Amino acid sequence: MKKNITLKINGQEYTHEAEPRTLLVHFIREIEGLRGTHIGCDTSSCGACTVLIDGKSGKSCTILAVQAVGKEITTVEGLATAEGPHPIQEGFKENHGLHCGFCTPGMMLRSVELLSKNPNPTEEEIRWGISGNLCRCTGYNNIVKSIIYAGAKLRGEETPSTEPKFVE
Amino acid sequence: MIPSVFTYKKAGSVSEALQLKAENEDSKFLAGGHSLIPTMKLRLSSPSVLIDISKIDTLRSITEEGNQIVIGSLVTHAEIVNSDVIKTKVAIMSEGASMIGDVQVRNCGTIGGSIAHADPAADWPAILKTVEATVVIEGESGKREVNVEDFFQGVFTTDLTEDEIITAIKVPVPASGTKGTYQKFMQPASRFAIVGCAAMLTISNGVCQKARVTIGGAASTSFRDLGVEKALEGKELNAQNIENASKIAGNGVQMTSSHFATNSYRQHLTKVYTQRALESLI
């Protein structure tokens, strides 16, 4: 039986009729049309559907929309502000942190939580931190560089060089 | 994949949850949903009523009561990873919790939900057996406590009856001189244990006073390896004694065969991971 579900996504309230079995990712994508959140494996392995729920990253393919009632949801559409892209978005842009872009929204939202809890992570902490997000094209190196870049930017430090390193 | 149709109800307290359970025959409790929702998406479970217990705040705390740590059933794996009390008193639990799934899964999944589901490849059963935890259960007829040894009965099977709810997990604080570790060979995508070893040793002057070694993932249910424990207790903890004890790990146990690992490979991994876990403790 359908009932009204109200969710707060990127600071805005969305109310729509939906069945309780509606998954959060379907509510966000199909009902509200916020297509930046992707569906990859649909089995909570790949992380493409990652969103922030009260600031914590979660896989929206394994959460019911009704479970997110009363919580603040952030999707990739909520990262940029009027001033410009979020530092994590700038990091991915400057470091070529994406190829096809399918994993990118989930990668960025996971990174936002990672950097909020650990503002200056080591490369190993970053790699473990994004281990629930799978990328099938870039091989992760540029993603890690993007997160290091965003970390520096968020700390107000000079951002590392984005020049590619060539192996002799 | 979408679960089949169900009615959604919310419980604000344990008594309300139990009342809703009694009123709705074909119902299930929903905590973090990270075991139940995947099962429902695969239509392996199709309850007609879901009772959301995630808003029962009394089940969310980690407290120290005397010589025990009491973990509410709605505490998430991530909260256990980051809990100062657990990190200082029973570090094996925060170490083990840090290896469950990935950050997103740990942010949502709860310890109570995981043990109620009783997946043989999950990490908690092995860890909780090694720390000799007790499960606190409430039902219409009152409260009871069950040793984890008796709680887990088989594949996806526990001692819990239809009208009961897990409210907490009690963990005795280990004696001083006790060290523990959890190590596992994981399925690379899901991070479920193909074989996991939870080992805890109480050491005095280099001699093992007490050993608790549990193997998870390998068989239809996790099991304490009493042979390994006996081979260690009273012995000096050196490389040779650990190797001798590890050699017999899993002997005589019917191991699982799946497309990830054959039973003979699991038998081999059981010995390897027992040895690695024990060696890291000396």
Tab-separated table of C-alpha atoms in Angstrom:
chain	number	residue	atom	x	y	z
A	1	MET	CA	0.000	0.000	0.000
A	2	LYS	CA	1.390	3.374	-0.995
A	3	LYS	CA	1.771	6.128	1.547
A	4	ASN	CA	3.329	9.549	1.629
A	5	ILE	CA	7.048	9.494	2.323
A	6	THR	CA	8.849	12.749	3.048
A	7	LEU	CA	12.623	12.779	2.761
A	8	LYS	CA	15.028	15.655	3.229
A	9	ILE	CA	17.507	15.480	0.376
A	10	ASN	CA	20.218	18.134	-0.008
A	11	GLY	CA	18.352	20.408	2.407
A	12	GLN	CA	15.098	20.245	0.459
A	13	GLU	CA	12.013	18.280	1.490
A	14	TYR	CA	10.585	15.877	-1.061
A	15	THR	CA	7.190	14.267	-0.450
A	16	HIS	CA	5.922	11.533	-2.692
A	17	GLU	CA	3.643	8.543	-2.567
A	18	ALA	CA	5.584	5.309	-2.510
A	19	GLU	CA	5.341	1.771	-1.232
A	20	PRO	CA	7.291	0.923	1.952
A	21	ARG	CA	9.350	-1.534	-0.092
A	22	THR	CA	10.748	1.325	-2.204
A	23	LEU	CA	14.510	1.366	-1.857
A	24	LEU	CA	16.137	4.680	-1.025
A	25	VAL	CA	18.063	4.653	-4.308
A	26	HIS	CA	14.825	4.269	-6.282
A	27	PHE	CA	13.143	7.061	-4.334
A	28	ILE	CA	16.091	9.352	-5.055
A	29	ARG	CA	16.515	8.420	-8.722
A	30	GLU	CA	13.185	7.370	-10.161
A	31	ILE	CA	10.729	9.265	-7.986
A	32	GLU	CA	12.619	12.491	-7.374
A	33	GLY	CA	14.711	12.373	-10.542
A	34	LEU	CA	18.060	12.937	-8.843
A	35	ARG	CA	19.962	10.675	-11.207
A	36	GLY	CA	23.441	11.417	-9.879
A	37	THR	CA	23.092	8.494	-7.476
A	38	HIS	CA	23.816	5.376	-9.496
A	39	ILE	CA	22.811	1.726	-9.235
A	40	GLY	CA	25.669	-0.644	-9.927
A	41	CYS	CA	25.586	-4.111	-8.400
A	42	ASP	CA	22.332	-3.681	-6.439
A	43	THR	CA	23.834	-5.967	-3.751
A	44	SER	CA	25.686	-3.467	-1.477
A	45	SER	CA	29.091	-4.397	-2.874
A	46	CYS	CA	30.013	-1.715	-5.438
A	47	GLY	CA	29.199	1.567	-3.688
A	48	ALA	CA	27.849	3.388	-6.782
A	49	CYS	CA	24.649	4.157	-4.844
A	50	THR	CA	26.488	5.676	-1.852
A	51	VAL	CA	24.788	8.694	-0.290
A	52	LEU	CA	25.327	10.468	3.035
A	53	ILE	CA	22.702	9.900	5.720
A	54	ASP	CA	23.168	12.324	8.610
A	55	GLY	CA	26.741	12.724	7.358
A	56	LYS	CA	27.495	8.997	7.298
A	57	SER	CA	27.965	7.143	4.031
A	58	GLY	CA	25.534	4.343	3.295
A	59	LYS	CA	24.562	2.216	0.328
A	60	SER	CA	21.110	3.370	-0.757
A	61	CYS	CA	20.350	0.096	-2.561
A	62	THR	CA	20.228	-1.635	0.822
A	63	ILE	CA	18.207	0.962	2.702
A	64	LEU	CA	14.449	1.424	2.459
A	65	ALA	CA	13.263	4.954	1.758
A	66	VAL	CA	11.114	4.764	4.923
A	67	GLN	CA	14.242	4.087	6.994
A	68	ALA	CA	15.641	7.475	5.941
A	69	VAL	CA	12.621	9.490	7.089
A	70	GLY	CA	13.708	12.257	9.468
A	71	LYS	CA	17.332	12.097	8.347
A	72	GLU	CA	19.429	14.483	6.265
A	73	ILE	CA	20.370	12.882	2.978
A	74	THR	CA	23.127	14.246	0.788
A	75	THR	CA	23.553	13.153	-2.816
A	76	VAL	CA	26.122	14.302	-5.357
A	77	GLU	CA	23.704	17.030	-6.446
A	78	GLY	CA	24.088	18.554	-2.985
A	79	LEU	CA	27.876	18.864	-2.988
A	80	ALA	CA	28.434	22.009	-5.057
A	81	THR	CA	27.403	25.430	-3.748
A	82	ALA	CA	26.718	28.781	-5.428
A	83	GLU	CA	30.426	29.533	-4.980
A	84	GLY	CA	31.435	26.583	-7.099
A	85	PRO	CA	32.248	22.884	-6.955
A	86	HIS	CA	32.967	21.133	-3.635
A	87	PRO	CA	36.715	20.586	-3.040
A	88	ILE	CA	36.232	16.856	-3.662
A	89	GLN	CA	34.670	17.633	-7.052
A	90	GLU	CA	37.541	19.983	-7.838
A	91	GLY	CA	39.959	17.239	-6.786
A	92	PHE	CA	38.424	14.714	-9.178
A	93	LYS	CA	38.376	17.270	-11.996
A	94	GLU	CA	41.961	18.432	-11.536
A	95	ASN	CA	43.416	14.933	-11.145
A	96	HIS	CA	41.425	13.143	-13.811
A	97	GLY	CA	39.882	11.069	-11.004
A	98	LEU	CA	37.282	9.561	-13.278
A	99	HIS	CA	37.025	7.893	-16.613
A	100	CYS	CA	33.475	6.699	-17.309
A	101	GLY	CA	32.171	8.457	-14.194
A	102	PHE	CA	29.849	5.716	-13.024
A	103	CYS	CA	31.477	5.195	-9.620
A	104	THR	CA	32.333	8.891	-9.175
A	105	PRO	CA	29.319	10.179	-7.182
A	106	GLY	CA	29.638	7.320	-4.690
A	107	MET	CA	33.413	7.752	-4.506
A	108	MET	CA	33.039	11.473	-3.800
A	109	LEU	CA	30.374	11.089	-1.102
A	110	ARG	CA	32.384	8.368	0.656
A	111	SER	CA	35.431	10.656	0.460
A	112	VAL	CA	33.502	13.559	1.981
A	113	GLU	CA	32.712	11.438	5.050
A	114	LEU	CA	36.276	10.080	5.149
A	115	LEU	CA	37.785	13.575	5.122
A	116	SER	CA	35.278	14.868	7.679
A	117	LYS	CA	36.451	12.209	10.152
A	118	ASN	CA	40.087	12.041	9.124
A	119	PRO	CA	41.106	15.375	7.552
A	120	ASN	CA	44.638	14.251	6.710
A	121	PRO	CA	44.496	10.550	5.827
A	122	THR	CA	47.457	8.499	4.674
A	123	GLU	CA	47.308	6.874	1.252
A	124	GLU	CA	46.622	3.521	2.927
A	125	GLU	CA	43.760	5.001	4.954
A	126	ILE	CA	42.298	6.431	1.754
A	127	ARG	CA	42.565	3.107	-0.060
A	128	TRP	CA	40.861	1.249	2.819
A	129	GLY	CA	38.399	4.122	3.153
A	130	ILE	CA	37.139	3.719	-0.413
A	131	SER	CA	37.359	-0.080	-0.397
A	132	GLY	CA	33.558	-0.281	-0.498
A	133	ASN	CA	33.504	1.614	-3.793
A	134	LEU	CA	34.505	-0.202	-6.943
A	135	CYS	CA	35.916	1.540	-10.029
A	136	ARG	CA	36.221	-0.555	-13.147
A	137	CYS	CA	38.230	1.806	-15.331
A	138	THR	CA	40.824	4.126	-13.818
A	139	GLY	CA	42.645	1.772	-11.497
A	140	TYR	CA	42.190	3.985	-8.425
A	141	ASN	CA	45.505	5.900	-8.552
A	142	ASN	CA	43.933	9.125	-9.762
A	143	ILE	CA	41.004	8.673	-7.394
A	144	VAL	CA	43.447	8.504	-4.472
A	145	LYS	CA	45.251	11.597	-5.792
A	146	SER	CA	41.915	13.405	-6.061
A	147	ILE	CA	41.111	12.673	-2.422
A	148	ILE	CA	44.585	13.772	-1.284
A	149	TYR	CA	44.050	16.995	-3.261
A	150	ALA	CA	40.622	17.582	-1.702
A	151	GLY	CA	42.034	16.912	1.777
A	152	ALA	CA	44.703	19.579	1.294
A	153	LYS	CA	42.154	22.034	-0.074
A	154	LEU	CA	39.771	21.430	2.853
A	155	ARG	CA	42.616	21.921	5.346
A	156	GLY	CA	43.429	25.231	3.649
A	157	GLU	CA	46.842	23.995	2.545
A	158	GLU	CA	48.529	24.206	-0.813
A	159	THR	CA	47.168	21.494	-3.116
A	160	PRO	CA	49.646	18.953	-4.516
A	161	SER	CA	50.738	19.087	-8.141
A	162	THR	CA	48.291	17.511	-10.558
A	163	GLU	CA	50.997	16.879	-13.157
A	164	PRO	CA	51.129	13.191	-14.071
A	165	LYS	CA	54.301	11.383	-13.004
A	166	PHE	CA	56.060	9.471	-15.744
A	167	VAL	CA	58.021	6.360	-14.937
A	168	GLU	CA	61.485	6.407	-16.537
B	1	MET	CA	15.795	-6.277	-7.187
B	2	ILE	CA	12.842	-5.181	-5.104
B	3	PRO	CA	11.449	-6.894	-1.997
B	4	SER	CA	7.923	-8.289	-2.125
B	5	VAL	CA	5.087	-6.218	-0.668
B	6	PHE	CA	4.967	-5.734	3.085
B	7	THR	CA	3.320	-3.488	5.654
B	8	TYR	CA	5.712	-1.226	7.513
B	9	LYS	CA	5.301	-0.580	11.232
B	10	LYS	CA	7.498	1.306	13.660
B	11	ALA	CA	8.140	0.374	17.270
B	12	GLY	CA	9.199	3.012	19.792
B	13	SER	CA	10.063	0.630	22.612
B	14	VAL	CA	10.945	-3.012	23.215
B	15	SER	CA	7.488	-3.712	24.681
B	16	GLU	CA	5.808	-2.116	21.656
B	17	ALA	CA	8.030	-4.189	19.346
B	18	LEU	CA	7.057	-7.386	21.161
B	19	GLN	CA	3.394	-6.452	21.041
B	20	LEU	CA	3.550	-5.810	17.283
B	21	LYS	CA	5.359	-9.108	16.828
B	22	ALA	CA	2.656	-10.952	18.731
B	23	GLU	CA	-0.080	-9.256	16.673
B	24	ASN	CA	1.516	-9.955	13.305
B	25	GLU	CA	2.255	-13.575	12.675
B	26	ASP	CA	4.360	-13.299	9.510
B	27	SER	CA	6.541	-10.401	10.641
B	28	LYS	CA	10.220	-9.609	11.015
B	29	PHE	CA	12.177	-6.994	12.939
B	30	LEU	CA	14.132	-4.467	10.891
B	31	ALA	CA	17.236	-2.964	12.552
B	32	GLY	CA	19.963	-1.751	10.155
B	33	GLY	CA	18.585	-3.973	7.423
B	34	HIS	CA	21.971	-5.033	6.093
B	35	SER	CA	21.214	-8.737	6.429
B	36	LEU	CA	17.441	-8.643	6.059
B	37	ILE	CA	17.053	-6.293	3.069
B	38	PRO	CA	19.482	-8.232	0.796
B	39	THR	CA	17.609	-11.426	1.785
B	40	MET	CA	14.275	-9.787	0.993
B	41	LYS	CA	15.556	-8.398	-2.324
B	42	LEU	CA	16.479	-11.941	-3.320
B	43	ARG	CA	12.979	-12.994	-2.155
B	44	LEU	CA	14.560	-15.556	0.141
B	45	SER	CA	12.518	-13.875	2.841
B	46	SER	CA	9.113	-12.283	2.222
B	47	PRO	CA	7.621	-11.205	5.540
B	48	SER	CA	4.194	-9.575	5.245
B	49	VAL	CA	5.009	-7.111	8.038
B	50	LEU	CA	8.270	-5.343	8.857
B	51	ILE	CA	8.606	-3.914	12.346
B	52	ASP	CA	11.216	-1.155	12.329
B	53	ILE	CA	12.995	-1.225	15.689
B	54	SER	CA	15.778	1.180	14.660
B	55	LYS	CA	14.254	4.079	16.632
B	56	ILE	CA	14.384	2.265	20.002
B	57	ASP	CA	17.077	4.411	21.589
B	58	THR	CA	17.445	2.215	24.686
B	59	LEU	CA	19.137	-0.427	22.489
B	60	ARG	CA	21.862	1.906	21.192
B	61	SER	CA	24.312	2.222	24.083
B	62	ILE	CA	27.629	0.668	25.010
B	63	THR	CA	28.049	0.575	28.797
B	64	GLU	CA	30.361	-0.967	31.343
B	65	GLU	CA	28.528	-2.856	34.077
B	66	GLY	CA	30.856	-4.347	36.653
B	67	ASN	CA	33.182	-6.694	34.850
B	68	GLN	CA	31.066	-6.770	31.701
B	69	ILE	CA	30.598	-4.605	28.658
B	70	VAL	CA	26.966	-4.412	27.590
B	71	ILE	CA	26.442	-3.627	23.918
B	72	GLY	CA	22.904	-2.714	22.826
B	73	SER	CA	21.635	-4.781	19.922
B	74	LEU	CA	21.215	-1.694	17.697
B	75	VAL	CA	24.843	-0.618	18.058
B	76	THR	CA	26.373	-0.491	14.579
B	77	HIS	CA	29.604	-2.212	13.578
B	78	ALA	CA	31.127	1.265	13.010
B	79	GLU	CA	30.228	2.316	16.563
B	80	ILE	CA	32.019	-0.784	17.875
B	81	VAL	CA	35.087	0.022	15.737
B	82	ASN	CA	35.211	3.522	17.255
B	83	SER	CA	34.165	2.797	20.850
B	84	ASP	CA	36.910	3.743	23.322
B	85	VAL	CA	35.607	1.282	25.938
B	86	ILE	CA	35.691	-1.615	23.502
B	87	LYS	CA	39.055	-0.579	22.033
B	88	THR	CA	40.631	-0.568	25.506
B	89	LYS	CA	38.852	-3.512	27.108
B	90	VAL	CA	38.158	-6.027	24.302
B	91	ALA	CA	40.191	-4.818	21.347
B	92	ILE	CA	39.511	-8.020	19.387
B	93	MET	CA	35.927	-6.802	18.942
B	94	SER	CA	36.836	-3.430	17.445
B	95	GLU	CA	39.512	-5.083	15.309
B	96	GLY	CA	37.037	-7.700	14.111
B	97	ALA	CA	34.280	-5.152	13.508
B	98	SER	CA	36.673	-3.080	11.363
B	99	MET	CA	36.892	-6.029	8.959
B	100	ILE	CA	33.127	-6.413	8.412
B	101	GLY	CA	32.083	-5.409	4.879
B	102	ASP	CA	33.145	-1.829	4.193
B	103	VAL	CA	32.571	1.552	5.868
B	104	GLN	CA	29.110	2.007	4.351
B	105	VAL	CA	28.008	-1.438	5.544
B	106	ARG	CA	29.505	-0.866	9.006
B	107	ASN	CA	27.712	2.496	9.274
B	108	CYS	CA	24.328	0.782	8.855
B	109	GLY	CA	24.609	-2.846	9.986
B	110	THR	CA	24.005	-3.664	13.651
B	111	ILE	CA	25.504	-6.353	15.888
B	112	GLY	CA	22.047	-7.589	16.930
B	113	GLY	CA	20.830	-7.854	13.352
B	114	SER	CA	23.938	-9.689	12.274
B	115	ILE	CA	23.726	-12.341	14.981
B	116	ALA	CA	19.961	-12.782	14.559
B	117	HIS	CA	20.630	-13.519	10.883
B	118	ALA	CA	23.373	-16.047	11.857
B	119	ASP	CA	25.134	-16.202	8.510
B	120	PRO	CA	27.880	-18.842	8.892
B	121	ALA	CA	30.261	-16.584	6.943
B	122	ALA	CA	29.651	-13.566	9.202
B	123	ASP	CA	32.406	-12.363	11.526
B	124	TRP	CA	30.513	-11.840	14.803
B	125	PRO	CA	29.746	-15.495	15.610
B	126	ALA	CA	33.444	-16.449	15.750
B	127	ILE	CA	34.466	-13.305	17.631
B	128	LEU	CA	31.627	-13.553	20.166
B	129	LYS	CA	32.364	-17.211	20.889
B	130	THR	CA	36.009	-16.386	21.538
B	131	VAL	CA	35.147	-13.560	23.959
B	132	GLU	CA	32.516	-15.842	25.568
B	133	ALA	CA	29.651	-13.398	25.128
B	134	THR	CA	26.073	-13.789	26.317
B	135	VAL	CA	23.014	-12.765	24.295
B	136	VAL	CA	20.260	-10.942	26.184
B	137	ILE	CA	16.823	-11.771	24.798
B	138	GLU	CA	13.400	-10.401	25.656
B	139	GLY	CA	10.075	-12.003	24.872
B	140	GLU	CA	6.445	-11.870	25.939
B	141	SER	CA	7.316	-14.281	28.720
B	142	GLY	CA	10.211	-12.223	30.059
B	143	LYS	CA	13.948	-11.797	29.787
B	144	ARG	CA	16.550	-14.515	29.385
B	145	GLU	CA	20.279	-14.762	28.730
B	146	VAL	CA	21.873	-17.327	26.455
B	147	ASN	CA	25.522	-18.174	26.047
B	148	VAL	CA	26.576	-17.580	22.398
B	149	GLU	CA	27.689	-21.217	22.242
B	150	ASP	CA	24.036	-22.204	22.579
B	151	PHE	CA	22.647	-19.232	20.665
B	152	PHE	CA	24.058	-20.177	17.247
B	153	GLN	CA	22.541	-23.480	16.200
B	154	GLY	CA	23.339	-23.804	12.511
B	155	VAL	CA	23.078	-22.122	9.125
B	156	PHE	CA	20.837	-19.048	9.638
B	157	THR	CA	19.466	-20.757	12.749
B	158	THR	CA	19.552	-19.441	16.309
B	159	ASP	CA	17.975	-20.139	19.663
B	160	LEU	CA	15.700	-17.095	19.196
B	161	THR	CA	11.984	-17.902	19.019
B	162	GLU	CA	9.448	-16.087	16.807
B	163	ASP	CA	8.185	-13.847	19.604
B	164	GLU	CA	11.578	-12.760	20.956
B	165	ILE	CA	13.957	-9.858	20.349
B	166	ILE	CA	17.675	-9.482	21.058
B	167	THR	CA	18.237	-6.487	23.319
B	168	ALA	CA	21.945	-6.687	24.144
B	169	ILE	CA	25.181	-8.625	23.962
B	170	LYS	CA	27.184	-8.945	27.173
B	171	VAL	CA	30.917	-9.407	26.943
B	172	PRO	CA	33.053	-10.243	29.986
B	173	VAL	CA	36.168	-8.053	30.244
B	174	PRO	CA	39.096	-10.441	29.678
B	175	ALA	CA	41.633	-11.015	32.476
B	176	SER	CA	44.766	-8.882	32.440
B	177	GLY	CA	47.465	-10.337	30.227
B	178	THR	CA	44.885	-11.322	27.610
B	179	LYS	CA	45.433	-10.506	23.963
B	180	GLY	CA	43.176	-11.265	21.078
B	181	THR	CA	43.002	-10.960	17.318
B	182	TYR	CA	40.656	-11.728	14.461
B	183	GLN	CA	42.097	-12.614	11.071
B	184	LYS	CA	40.284	-13.754	7.997
B	185	PHE	CA	40.584	-14.777	4.388
B	186	MET	CA	37.782	-12.841	2.787
B	187	GLN	CA	35.636	-13.046	-0.281
B	188	PRO	CA	37.013	-9.995	-2.124
B	189	ALA	CA	33.715	-8.282	-3.021
B	190	SER	CA	31.458	-9.005	-0.051
B	191	ARG	CA	34.292	-9.384	2.504
B	192	PHE	CA	32.436	-12.269	4.112
B	193	ALA	CA	34.846	-14.737	5.732
B	194	ILE	CA	35.804	-17.754	3.656
B	195	VAL	CA	37.738	-18.678	6.770
B	196	GLY	CA	38.136	-16.485	9.851
B	197	CYS	CA	39.969	-17.155	13.094
B	198	ALA	CA	39.212	-15.341	16.350
B	199	ALA	CA	41.945	-16.123	18.879
B	200	MET	CA	42.379	-14.875	22.417
B	201	LEU	CA	45.212	-15.905	24.725
B	202	THR	CA	45.805	-15.156	28.388
B	203	ILE	CA	49.559	-15.168	28.795
B	204	SER	CA	51.607	-15.199	31.986
B	205	ASN	CA	55.433	-15.292	31.852
B	206	GLY	CA	55.306	-16.527	28.268
B	207	VAL	CA	53.019	-19.430	29.172
B	208	CYS	CA	49.485	-19.736	27.823
B	209	GLN	CA	47.065	-19.818	30.776
B	210	LYS	CA	43.893	-19.795	28.722
B	211	ALA	CA	43.236	-20.097	24.999
B	212	ARG	CA	40.053	-19.410	23.088
B	213	VAL	CA	40.154	-20.156	19.358
B	214	THR	CA	37.050	-20.018	17.150
B	215	ILE	CA	36.866	-20.672	13.434
B	216	GLY	CA	34.175	-18.966	11.354
B	217	GLY	CA	33.176	-19.152	7.710
B	218	ALA	CA	34.675	-22.596	7.214
B	219	ALA	CA	31.771	-24.817	8.255
B	220	SER	CA	27.975	-24.636	8.527
B	221	THR	CA	28.402	-22.788	11.802
B	222	SER	CA	31.366	-21.246	13.606
B	223	PHE	CA	33.049	-23.568	16.092
B	224	ARG	CA	35.414	-23.292	19.048
B	225	ASP	CA	38.428	-25.457	18.269
B	226	LEU	CA	38.884	-27.222	21.597
B	227	GLY	CA	41.773	-29.321	20.226
B	228	VAL	CA	43.812	-26.223	19.435
B	229	GLU	CA	42.914	-24.614	22.765
B	230	LYS	CA	44.000	-27.725	24.689
B	231	ALA	CA	47.241	-27.934	22.706
B	232	LEU	CA	48.095	-24.371	23.764
B	233	GLU	CA	46.995	-24.193	27.401
B	234	GLY	CA	49.806	-24.719	29.874
B	235	LYS	CA	52.410	-24.516	27.122
B	236	GLU	CA	55.074	-21.960	26.457
B	237	LEU	CA	53.967	-19.724	23.572
B	238	ASN	CA	56.759	-20.214	21.099
B	239	ALA	CA	56.710	-20.684	17.337
B	240	GLN	CA	57.018	-24.465	17.567
B	241	ASN	CA	54.124	-24.929	19.997
B	242	ILE	CA	51.943	-22.610	17.925
B	243	GLU	CA	52.785	-24.509	14.756
B	244	ASN	CA	51.940	-27.812	16.455
B	245	ALA	CA	48.598	-26.474	17.694
B	246	SER	CA	47.704	-24.888	14.344
B	247	LYS	CA	48.395	-28.136	12.489
B	248	ILE	CA	45.379	-29.764	14.137
B	249	ALA	CA	43.000	-26.805	13.639
B	250	GLY	CA	39.723	-27.854	12.036
B	251	ASN	CA	40.606	-31.545	12.086
B	252	GLY	CA	37.550	-33.754	11.949
B	253	VAL	CA	35.227	-30.871	11.021
B	254	GLN	CA	33.080	-31.096	7.888
B	255	MET	CA	34.051	-27.963	5.962
B	256	THR	CA	31.820	-26.105	3.514
B	257	SER	CA	32.402	-26.406	-0.224
B	258	SER	CA	31.268	-23.538	-2.437
B	259	HIS	CA	32.289	-21.904	-5.685
B	260	PHE	CA	34.601	-19.648	-3.672
B	261	ALA	CA	36.550	-22.427	-1.945
B	262	THR	CA	36.458	-26.222	-1.744
B	263	ASN	CA	36.248	-27.990	1.596
B	264	SER	CA	39.894	-29.106	1.410
B	265	TYR	CA	40.977	-25.518	0.711
B	266	ARG	CA	38.949	-24.310	3.694
B	267	GLN	CA	40.555	-27.061	5.806
B	268	HIS	CA	43.989	-25.751	4.711
B	269	LEU	CA	43.061	-22.094	5.301
B	270	THR	CA	41.809	-22.930	8.788
B	271	LYS	CA	45.300	-24.085	9.770
B	272	VAL	CA	47.009	-21.135	8.044
B	273	TYR	CA	44.776	-18.496	9.638
B	274	THR	CA	44.928	-20.117	13.076
B	275	GLN	CA	48.714	-20.011	12.891
B	276	ARG	CA	48.774	-16.402	11.656
B	277	ALA	CA	46.369	-15.279	14.380
B	278	LEU	CA	48.293	-17.053	17.149
B	279	GLU	CA	51.706	-15.894	15.924
B	280	SER	CA	50.543	-12.288	15.932
B	281	LEU	CA	49.766	-12.596	19.650
B	282	ILE	CA	53.270	-13.499	20.836
